[in-house]
Coordinates of C-alpha atoms in Angstrom, one line a residue:
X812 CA 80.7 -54.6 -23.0
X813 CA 82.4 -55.0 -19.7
X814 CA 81.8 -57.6 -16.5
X815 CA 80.3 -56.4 -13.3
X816 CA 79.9 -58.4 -10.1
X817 CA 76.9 -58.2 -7.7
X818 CA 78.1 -59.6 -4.2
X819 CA 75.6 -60.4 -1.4
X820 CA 76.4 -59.5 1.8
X821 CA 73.4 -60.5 3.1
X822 CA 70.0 -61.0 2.7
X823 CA 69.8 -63.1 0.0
X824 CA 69.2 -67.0 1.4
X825 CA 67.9 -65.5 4.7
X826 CA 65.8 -63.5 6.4
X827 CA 67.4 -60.1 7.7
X828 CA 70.8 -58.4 7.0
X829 CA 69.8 -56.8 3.6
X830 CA 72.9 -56.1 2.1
X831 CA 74.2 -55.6 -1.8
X832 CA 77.2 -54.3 -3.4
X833 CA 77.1 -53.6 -7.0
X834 CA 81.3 -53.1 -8.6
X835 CA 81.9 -52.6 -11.9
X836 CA 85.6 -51.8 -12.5
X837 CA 86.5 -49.2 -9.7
X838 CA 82.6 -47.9 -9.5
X839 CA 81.0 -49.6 -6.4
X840 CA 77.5 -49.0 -4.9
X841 CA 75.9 -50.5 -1.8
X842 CA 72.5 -51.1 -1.5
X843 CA 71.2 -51.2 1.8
X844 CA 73.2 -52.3 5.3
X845 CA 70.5 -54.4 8.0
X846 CA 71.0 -56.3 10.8
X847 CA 69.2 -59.9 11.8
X848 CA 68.5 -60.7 15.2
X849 CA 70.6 -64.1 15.1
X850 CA 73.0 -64.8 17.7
X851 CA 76.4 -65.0 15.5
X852 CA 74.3 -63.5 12.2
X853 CA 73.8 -60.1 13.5
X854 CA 75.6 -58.0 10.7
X855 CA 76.6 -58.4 7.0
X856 CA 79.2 -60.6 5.7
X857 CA 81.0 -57.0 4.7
X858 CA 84.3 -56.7 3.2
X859 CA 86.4 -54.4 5.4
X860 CA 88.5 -53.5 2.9
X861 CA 85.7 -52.6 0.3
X862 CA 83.7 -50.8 2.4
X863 CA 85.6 -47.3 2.3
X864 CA 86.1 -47.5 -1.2
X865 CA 82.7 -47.4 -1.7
X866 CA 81.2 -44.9 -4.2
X867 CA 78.2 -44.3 -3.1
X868 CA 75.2 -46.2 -1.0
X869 CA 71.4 -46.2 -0.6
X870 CA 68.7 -47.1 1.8
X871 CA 65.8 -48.8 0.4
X872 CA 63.6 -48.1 3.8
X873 CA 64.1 -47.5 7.7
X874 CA 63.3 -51.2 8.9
X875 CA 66.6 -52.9 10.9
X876 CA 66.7 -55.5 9.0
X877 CA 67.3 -53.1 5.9
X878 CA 69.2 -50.0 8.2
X879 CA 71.2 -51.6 11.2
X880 CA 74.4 -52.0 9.8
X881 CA 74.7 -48.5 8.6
X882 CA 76.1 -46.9 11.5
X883 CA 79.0 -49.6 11.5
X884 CA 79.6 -48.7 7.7
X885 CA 81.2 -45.3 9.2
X886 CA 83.4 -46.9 11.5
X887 CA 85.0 -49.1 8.8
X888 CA 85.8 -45.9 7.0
X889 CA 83.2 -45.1 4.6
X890 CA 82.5 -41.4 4.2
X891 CA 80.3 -41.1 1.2
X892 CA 76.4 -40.5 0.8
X893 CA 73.5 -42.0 1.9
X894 CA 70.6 -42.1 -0.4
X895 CA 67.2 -42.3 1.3
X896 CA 63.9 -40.4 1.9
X897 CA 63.5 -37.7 4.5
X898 CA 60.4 -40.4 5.5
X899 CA 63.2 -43.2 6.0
X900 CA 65.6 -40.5 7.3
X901 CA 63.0 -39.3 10.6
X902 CA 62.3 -43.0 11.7
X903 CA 66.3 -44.2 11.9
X904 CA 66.5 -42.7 15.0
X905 CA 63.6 -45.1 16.7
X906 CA 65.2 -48.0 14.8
X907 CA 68.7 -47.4 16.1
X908 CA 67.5 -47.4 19.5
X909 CA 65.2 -50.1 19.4
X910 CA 68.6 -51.8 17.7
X911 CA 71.0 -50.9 20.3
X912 CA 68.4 -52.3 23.2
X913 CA 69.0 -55.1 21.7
X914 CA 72.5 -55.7 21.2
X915 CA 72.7 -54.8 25.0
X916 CA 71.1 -57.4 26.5
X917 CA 73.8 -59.2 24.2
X918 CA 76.2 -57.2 25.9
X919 CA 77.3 -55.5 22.6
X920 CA 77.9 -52.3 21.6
X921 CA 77.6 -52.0 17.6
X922 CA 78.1 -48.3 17.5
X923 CA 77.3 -45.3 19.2
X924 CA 75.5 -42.2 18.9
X925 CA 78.0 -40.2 17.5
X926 CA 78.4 -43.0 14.2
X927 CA 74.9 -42.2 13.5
X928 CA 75.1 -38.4 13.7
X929 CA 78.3 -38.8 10.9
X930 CA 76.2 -40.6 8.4
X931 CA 75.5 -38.4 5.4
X932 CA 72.0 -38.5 4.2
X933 CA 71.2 -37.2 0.7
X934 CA 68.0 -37.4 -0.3
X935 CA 66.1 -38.9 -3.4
X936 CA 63.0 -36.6 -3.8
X937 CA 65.5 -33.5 -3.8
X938 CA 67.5 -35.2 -6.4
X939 CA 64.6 -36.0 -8.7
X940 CA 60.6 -37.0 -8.8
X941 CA 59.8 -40.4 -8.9
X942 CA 60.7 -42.6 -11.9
X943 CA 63.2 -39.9 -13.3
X944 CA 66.9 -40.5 -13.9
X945 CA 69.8 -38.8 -11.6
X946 CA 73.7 -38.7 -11.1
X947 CA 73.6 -40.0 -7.5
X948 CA 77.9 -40.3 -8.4
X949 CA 80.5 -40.2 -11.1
X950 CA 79.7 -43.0 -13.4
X951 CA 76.1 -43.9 -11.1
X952 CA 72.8 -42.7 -12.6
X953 CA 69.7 -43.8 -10.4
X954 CA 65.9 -43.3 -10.2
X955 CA 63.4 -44.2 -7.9
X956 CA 59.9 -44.9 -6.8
X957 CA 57.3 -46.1 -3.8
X958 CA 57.4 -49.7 -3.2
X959 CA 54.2 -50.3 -1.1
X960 CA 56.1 -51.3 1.7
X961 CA 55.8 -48.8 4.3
X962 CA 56.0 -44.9 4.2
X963 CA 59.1 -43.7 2.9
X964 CA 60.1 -47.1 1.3
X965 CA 61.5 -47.1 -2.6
X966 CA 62.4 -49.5 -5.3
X967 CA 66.1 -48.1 -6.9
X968 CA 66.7 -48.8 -10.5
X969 CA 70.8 -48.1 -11.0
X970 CA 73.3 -47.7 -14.0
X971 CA 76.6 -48.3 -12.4
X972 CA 79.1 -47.5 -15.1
X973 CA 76.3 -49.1 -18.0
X974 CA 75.5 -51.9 -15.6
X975 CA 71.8 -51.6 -14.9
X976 CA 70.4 -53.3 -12.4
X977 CA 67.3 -53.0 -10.1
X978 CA 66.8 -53.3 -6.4
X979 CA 63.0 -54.0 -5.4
X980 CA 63.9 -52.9 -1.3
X981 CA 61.1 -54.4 0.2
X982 CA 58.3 -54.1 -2.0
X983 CA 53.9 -54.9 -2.1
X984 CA 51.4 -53.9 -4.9
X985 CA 48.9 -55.5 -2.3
X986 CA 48.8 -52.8 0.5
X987 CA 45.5 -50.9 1.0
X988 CA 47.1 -47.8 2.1
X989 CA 50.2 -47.2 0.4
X990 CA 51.4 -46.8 -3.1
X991 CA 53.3 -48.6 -5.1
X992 CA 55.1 -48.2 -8.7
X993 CA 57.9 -49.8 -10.9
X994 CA 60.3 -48.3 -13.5
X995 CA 59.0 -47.3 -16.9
X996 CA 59.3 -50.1 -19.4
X997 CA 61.7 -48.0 -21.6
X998 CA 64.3 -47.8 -18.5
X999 CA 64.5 -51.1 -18.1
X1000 CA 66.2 -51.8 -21.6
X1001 CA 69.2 -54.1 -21.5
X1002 CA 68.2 -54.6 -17.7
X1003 CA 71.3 -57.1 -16.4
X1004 CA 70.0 -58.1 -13.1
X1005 CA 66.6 -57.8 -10.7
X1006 CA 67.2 -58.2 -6.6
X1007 CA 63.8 -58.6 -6.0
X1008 CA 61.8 -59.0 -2.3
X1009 CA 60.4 -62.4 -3.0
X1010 CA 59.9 -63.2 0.8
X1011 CA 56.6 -65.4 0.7
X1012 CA 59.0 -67.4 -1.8
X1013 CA 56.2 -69.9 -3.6
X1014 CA 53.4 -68.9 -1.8
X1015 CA 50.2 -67.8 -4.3
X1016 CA 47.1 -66.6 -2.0
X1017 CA 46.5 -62.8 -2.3
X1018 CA 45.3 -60.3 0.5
X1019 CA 42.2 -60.5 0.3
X1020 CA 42.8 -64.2 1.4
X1021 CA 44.6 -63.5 4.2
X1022 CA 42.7 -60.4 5.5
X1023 CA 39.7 -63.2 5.5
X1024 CA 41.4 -65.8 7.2
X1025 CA 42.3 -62.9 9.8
X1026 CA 38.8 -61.9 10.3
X1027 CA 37.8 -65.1 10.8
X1028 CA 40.1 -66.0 13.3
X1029 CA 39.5 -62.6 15.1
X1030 CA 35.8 -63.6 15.1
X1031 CA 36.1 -67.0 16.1
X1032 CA 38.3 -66.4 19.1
X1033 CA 35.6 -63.4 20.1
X1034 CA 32.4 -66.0 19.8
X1035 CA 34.0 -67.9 22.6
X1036 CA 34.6 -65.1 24.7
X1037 CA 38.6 -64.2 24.1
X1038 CA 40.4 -61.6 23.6
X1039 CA 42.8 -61.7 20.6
X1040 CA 46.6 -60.5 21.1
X1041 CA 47.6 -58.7 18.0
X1042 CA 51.7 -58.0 17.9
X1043 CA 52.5 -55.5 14.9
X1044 CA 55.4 -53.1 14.5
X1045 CA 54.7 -49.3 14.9
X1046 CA 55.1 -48.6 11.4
X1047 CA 53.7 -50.2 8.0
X1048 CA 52.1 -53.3 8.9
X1049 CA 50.5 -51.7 12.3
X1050 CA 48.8 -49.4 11.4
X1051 CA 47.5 -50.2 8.2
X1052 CA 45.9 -53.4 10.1
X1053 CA 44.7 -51.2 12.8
X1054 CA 42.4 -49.4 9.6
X1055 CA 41.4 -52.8 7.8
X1056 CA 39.9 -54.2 11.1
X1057 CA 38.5 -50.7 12.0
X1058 CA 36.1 -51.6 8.8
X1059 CA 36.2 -55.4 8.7
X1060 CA 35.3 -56.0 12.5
X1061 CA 32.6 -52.5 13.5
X1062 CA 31.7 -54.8 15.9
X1063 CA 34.8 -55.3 17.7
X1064 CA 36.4 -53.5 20.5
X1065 CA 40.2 -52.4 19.3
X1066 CA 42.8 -51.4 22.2
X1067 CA 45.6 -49.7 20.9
X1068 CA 48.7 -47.9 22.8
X1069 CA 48.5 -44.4 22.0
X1070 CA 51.9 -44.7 20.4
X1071 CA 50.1 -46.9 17.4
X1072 CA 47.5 -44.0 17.3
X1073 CA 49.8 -41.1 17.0
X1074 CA 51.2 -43.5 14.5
X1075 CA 48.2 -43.1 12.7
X1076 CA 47.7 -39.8 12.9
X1077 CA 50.7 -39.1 12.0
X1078 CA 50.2 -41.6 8.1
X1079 CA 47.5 -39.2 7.7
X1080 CA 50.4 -36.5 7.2
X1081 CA 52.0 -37.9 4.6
X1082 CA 49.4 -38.3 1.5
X1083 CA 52.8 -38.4 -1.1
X1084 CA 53.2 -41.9 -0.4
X1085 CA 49.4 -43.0 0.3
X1086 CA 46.6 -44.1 -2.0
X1087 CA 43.7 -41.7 -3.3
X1088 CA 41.8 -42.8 -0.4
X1089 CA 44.0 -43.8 2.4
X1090 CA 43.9 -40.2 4.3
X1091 CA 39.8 -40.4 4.4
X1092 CA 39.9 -44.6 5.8
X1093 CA 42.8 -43.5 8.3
X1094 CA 40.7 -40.4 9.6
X1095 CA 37.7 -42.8 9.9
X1096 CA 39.8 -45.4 11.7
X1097 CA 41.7 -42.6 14.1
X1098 CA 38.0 -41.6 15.2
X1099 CA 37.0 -44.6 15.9
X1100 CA 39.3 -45.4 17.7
X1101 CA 39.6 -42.0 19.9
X1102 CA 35.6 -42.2 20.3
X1103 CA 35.6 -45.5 22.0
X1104 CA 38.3 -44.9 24.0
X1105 CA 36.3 -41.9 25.6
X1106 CA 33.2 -44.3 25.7
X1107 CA 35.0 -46.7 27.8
X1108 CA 36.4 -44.3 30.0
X1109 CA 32.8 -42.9 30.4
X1110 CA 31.5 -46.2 31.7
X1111 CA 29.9 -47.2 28.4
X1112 CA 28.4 -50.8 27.6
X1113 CA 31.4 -51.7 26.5
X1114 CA 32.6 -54.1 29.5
X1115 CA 36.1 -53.5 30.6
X1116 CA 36.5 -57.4 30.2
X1117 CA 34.9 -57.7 26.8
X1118 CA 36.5 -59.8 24.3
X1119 CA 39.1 -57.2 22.7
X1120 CA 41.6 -57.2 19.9
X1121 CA 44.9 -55.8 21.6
X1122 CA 47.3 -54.0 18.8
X1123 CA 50.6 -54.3 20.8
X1124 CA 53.5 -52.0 19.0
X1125 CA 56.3 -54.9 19.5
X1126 CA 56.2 -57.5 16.7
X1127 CA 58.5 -59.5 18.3
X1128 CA 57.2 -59.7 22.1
X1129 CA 60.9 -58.1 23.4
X1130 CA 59.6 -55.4 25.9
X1131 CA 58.1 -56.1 28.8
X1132 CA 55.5 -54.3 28.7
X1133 CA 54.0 -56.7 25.6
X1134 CA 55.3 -59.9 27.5
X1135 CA 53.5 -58.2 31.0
X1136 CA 50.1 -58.4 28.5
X1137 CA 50.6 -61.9 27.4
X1138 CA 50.8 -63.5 30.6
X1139 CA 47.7 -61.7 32.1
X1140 CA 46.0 -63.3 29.4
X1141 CA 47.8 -66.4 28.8
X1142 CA 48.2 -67.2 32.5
X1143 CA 44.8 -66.6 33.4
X1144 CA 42.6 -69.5 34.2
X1145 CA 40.3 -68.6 31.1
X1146 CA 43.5 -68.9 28.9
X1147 CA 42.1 -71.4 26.7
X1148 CA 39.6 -68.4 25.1
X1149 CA 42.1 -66.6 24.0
X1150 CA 44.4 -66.6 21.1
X1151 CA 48.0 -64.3 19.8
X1152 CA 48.1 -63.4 15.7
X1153 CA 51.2 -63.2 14.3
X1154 CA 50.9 -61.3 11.6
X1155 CA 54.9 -61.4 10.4
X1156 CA 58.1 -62.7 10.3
X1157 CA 59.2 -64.3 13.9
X1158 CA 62.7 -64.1 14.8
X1159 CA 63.6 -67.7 16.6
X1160 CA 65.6 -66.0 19.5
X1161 CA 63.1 -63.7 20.4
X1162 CA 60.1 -63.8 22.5
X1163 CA 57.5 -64.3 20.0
X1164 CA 59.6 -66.9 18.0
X1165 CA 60.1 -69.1 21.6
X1166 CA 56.1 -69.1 22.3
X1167 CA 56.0 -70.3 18.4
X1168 CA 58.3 -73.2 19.0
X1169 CA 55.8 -73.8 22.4
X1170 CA 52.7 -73.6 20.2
X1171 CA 51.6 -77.3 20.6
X1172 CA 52.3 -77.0 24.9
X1173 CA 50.6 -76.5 27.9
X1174 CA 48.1 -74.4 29.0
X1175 CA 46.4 -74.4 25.6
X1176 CA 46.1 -70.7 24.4
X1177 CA 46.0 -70.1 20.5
X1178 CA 49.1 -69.1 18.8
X1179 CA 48.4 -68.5 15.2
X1180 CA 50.6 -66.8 12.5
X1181 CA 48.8 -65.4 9.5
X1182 CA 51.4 -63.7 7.6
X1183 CA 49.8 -60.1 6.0
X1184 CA 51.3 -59.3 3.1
X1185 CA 54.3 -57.0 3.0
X1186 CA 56.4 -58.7 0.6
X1187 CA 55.9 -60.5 -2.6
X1188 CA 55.2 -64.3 -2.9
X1189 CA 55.3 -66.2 -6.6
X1190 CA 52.7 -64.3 -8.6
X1191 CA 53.8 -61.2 -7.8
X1192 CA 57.5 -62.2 -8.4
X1193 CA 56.4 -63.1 -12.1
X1194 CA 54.9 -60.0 -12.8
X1195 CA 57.2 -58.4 -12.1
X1196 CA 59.6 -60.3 -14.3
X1197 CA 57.1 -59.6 -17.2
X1198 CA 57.7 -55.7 -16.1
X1199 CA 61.1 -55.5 -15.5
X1200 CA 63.0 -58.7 -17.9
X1201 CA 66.0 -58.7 -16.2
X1202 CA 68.5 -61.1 -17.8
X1203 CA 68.9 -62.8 -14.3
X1204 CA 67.2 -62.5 -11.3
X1205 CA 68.2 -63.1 -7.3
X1206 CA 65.1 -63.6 -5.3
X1207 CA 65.8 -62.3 -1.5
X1208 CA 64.7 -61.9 1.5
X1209 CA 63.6 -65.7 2.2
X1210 CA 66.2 -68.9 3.5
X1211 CA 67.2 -70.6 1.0
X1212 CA 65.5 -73.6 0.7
X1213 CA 62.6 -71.2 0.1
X1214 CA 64.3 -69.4 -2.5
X1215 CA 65.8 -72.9 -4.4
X1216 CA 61.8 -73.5 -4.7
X1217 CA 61.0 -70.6 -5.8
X1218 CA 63.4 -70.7 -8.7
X1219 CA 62.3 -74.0 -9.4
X1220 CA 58.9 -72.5 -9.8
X1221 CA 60.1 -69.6 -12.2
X1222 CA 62.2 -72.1 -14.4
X1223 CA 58.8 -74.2 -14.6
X1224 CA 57.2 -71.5 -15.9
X1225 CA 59.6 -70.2 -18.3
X1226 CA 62.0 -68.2 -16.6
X1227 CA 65.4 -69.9 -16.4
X1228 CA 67.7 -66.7 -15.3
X1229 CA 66.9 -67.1 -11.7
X1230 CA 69.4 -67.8 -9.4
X1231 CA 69.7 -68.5 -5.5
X1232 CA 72.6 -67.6 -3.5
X1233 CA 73.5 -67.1 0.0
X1234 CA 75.5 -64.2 1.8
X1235 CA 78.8 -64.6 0.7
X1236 CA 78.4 -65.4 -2.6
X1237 CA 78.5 -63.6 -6.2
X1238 CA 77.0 -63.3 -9.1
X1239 CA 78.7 -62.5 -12.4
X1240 CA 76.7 -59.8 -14.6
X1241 CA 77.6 -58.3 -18.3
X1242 CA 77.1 -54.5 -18.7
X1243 CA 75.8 -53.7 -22.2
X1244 CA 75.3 -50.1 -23.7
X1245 CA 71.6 -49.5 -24.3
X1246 CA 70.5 -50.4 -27.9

């Protein structure tokens, strides 16, 4: 039996900066490096010194809040490997760029192109298929498998020198495109600690509930002759609205940048992480989308100024080419008709979170938020625990007076090993041979 710590460097108490190091005598493993768009909060509270002594590190999916901070690991001094997907591996480079945009207009430069080009990627699926054990370094065994999240995204089950512990990345049983899995039972023996995506904190409605309340927002706002204003991210949550409102709304005109389409197109390509039928609803939804388009261009019935839902690839409102399409509607004289969905987190410095604080002002447009599900909220959070039975648990991805509920919740129900910390903090954990 020998102690092992598990030190949050962020993420856990907040919203953004997902990052985890695992040490157990001189074996140390990182588990994902992300940034958070909060003036002063931008990066991990890392430990300069423990950062090149690093044995190994992985990357639970491409998102910034999960990625960011990677780049900066390199110029700290760490050299070792990167485990990822090749799926998480081909969208870094949008993310980084998207990233370094904004730490311009902060007039900040985090790293540069060539601290990117020195990470080294190793990849999971090479190492071994899903849910099957590997030497990712001496003294580290690891296996893997889809969390539901978006493409390319993985939970990461570790034994760092007999410490196991598992890292849920962010992770939804409750998407309609994309797959989702957890360790076998067996694997899970003597299982010291859970980091589990427990965003939606004590929250207990499922999709389905939200994908109604959606529709019926979507409809109402149309009935009075608005358009709706839909800001989703490019990948996961984007497009896989883009096909439930294809078949929820037939109805309804849907506007989407080409980018979102290729976007879609592009899902279609990668059936290894998508459900039985996803490839058949995302062809469906793609011609749709491309046949209406050349309606419309043809001078079809469809009025140019017909109410609309308008997929905008930005979730946060930061380009201005989304904030160009908010005013024309939100400035109009009509702008009472229409409404803006946010369908995810809002950061509080950016665009979208500003006209959130303005919800309640002048000229009265809608602004909604009805949060889809990409993480996990309190039911799924338990099941999970009756999967996994971690000996504790550290809920993530959620501020903290979220997560003290949350715990509350599981401790009601049974549960007592749950614990809530913030970045900077540490967590004591016992490695135990399996019996």
């Amino acid at each position: 039996m020998g102690v092992a710590t598990l030190e949050v460097w962020g993420g856990a108490g907040e919203h953004g900066r997902a990052c985890y190091r695992v040490a157990n005598g001189p074996i140390s493993v990182l588990l994902d490096c992300g940034g958070k768009r909060t003036a002063g909060e931008e990066y991990p509270l890392w430990k300069p010194e423990a950062v090149p002594k690093l044995t190994t590190a992985f990357l639970s999916h491409a998102h910034e809040d999960h990625s960011a901070g990677l780049p900066i690991l390199h110029r700290m001094g760490y050299r070792g490997d990167v485990w990822t997907t090749r799926a998480t591996a081909r969208r870094l480079a949008s993310t980084y760029r998207s990233w370094r945009q904004y730490a311009a207009g902060r007039s900040e430069t985090p790293f540069h192109d060539g601290d990117e080009g020195q990470l080294r990627f190793r990849y999971l699926e090479d190492a071994a298929p899903e849910g099957e054990w590997f030497e990712a370094a001496p003294d580290v065994q690891a296996c893997w498998g889809p969390s539901g999240h978006m493409i390319g995204s993985v939970w990461i089950l570790l034994d760092v020198a007999g410490c196991k512990v598992f890292y849920s990345g962010d992770y939804t049983s409750e998407s309609s495109l994309l797959r989702a899995g957890l360790p076998a039972p067996d694997q899970c023996n003597n299982l010291e600690a859970a980091i589990v995506d427990a965003a939606y904190g004590v929250r207990t409605d499922s999709q389905a509930d939200v994908v109604a309340q959606l529709v019926g927002k979507i409809r109402e706002v149309g009935e009075r002759g608005g358009h709706v204003l839909l800001p989703v991210p490019l990948h996961g949550r984007g497009p896989e609205l883009l096909v439930l409102l294809a078949e929820a709304l037939p109805e309804s005109r849907l506007v989407g940048e080409e980018a979102l389409l290729q976007g879609l197109a592009a899902l279609r390509e990668e059936s290894a992480w998508l459900l039985p039928d996803a490839v058949e609803r995302i062809g469906r939804a793609v011609d749709r989308l491309r046949r209406q388009a050349v309606a419309e261009s043809e001078g079809s019935s469809t009025a140019a100024g017909s109410p609309a839902i308008l997929f905008v690839p930005d979730a946060q409102l930061q380009t201005e080419r989304a904030q160009a399409i908010y005013r024309r509607l939100f400035e109009s004289n009509d702008a009472a008709a229409h409404a803006v969905i946010f369908t995810g987190h809002v950061y509080g410095d950016s665009y979208a979170g500003k006209l959130v604080d303005r919800a309640g002002e002048r000229p009265p447009c809608g602004i909604h938020r009805i949060p889809y599900k990409i993480h996990q909220g309190l039911p799924e959070v338990w099941r999970m625990l009756e999967r996994l039975k971690p000996r504790a648990l550290l809920p993530v991805h959620a501020d903290k007076e979220k997560t003290d509920r949350l715990v509350e919740a599981l401790a009601e129900r049974g549960y007592a090993g749950a614990v809530s910390l913030a970045p900077g903090q540490a967590a004591t954990l016992t490695a135990e041979a399996d019996a």
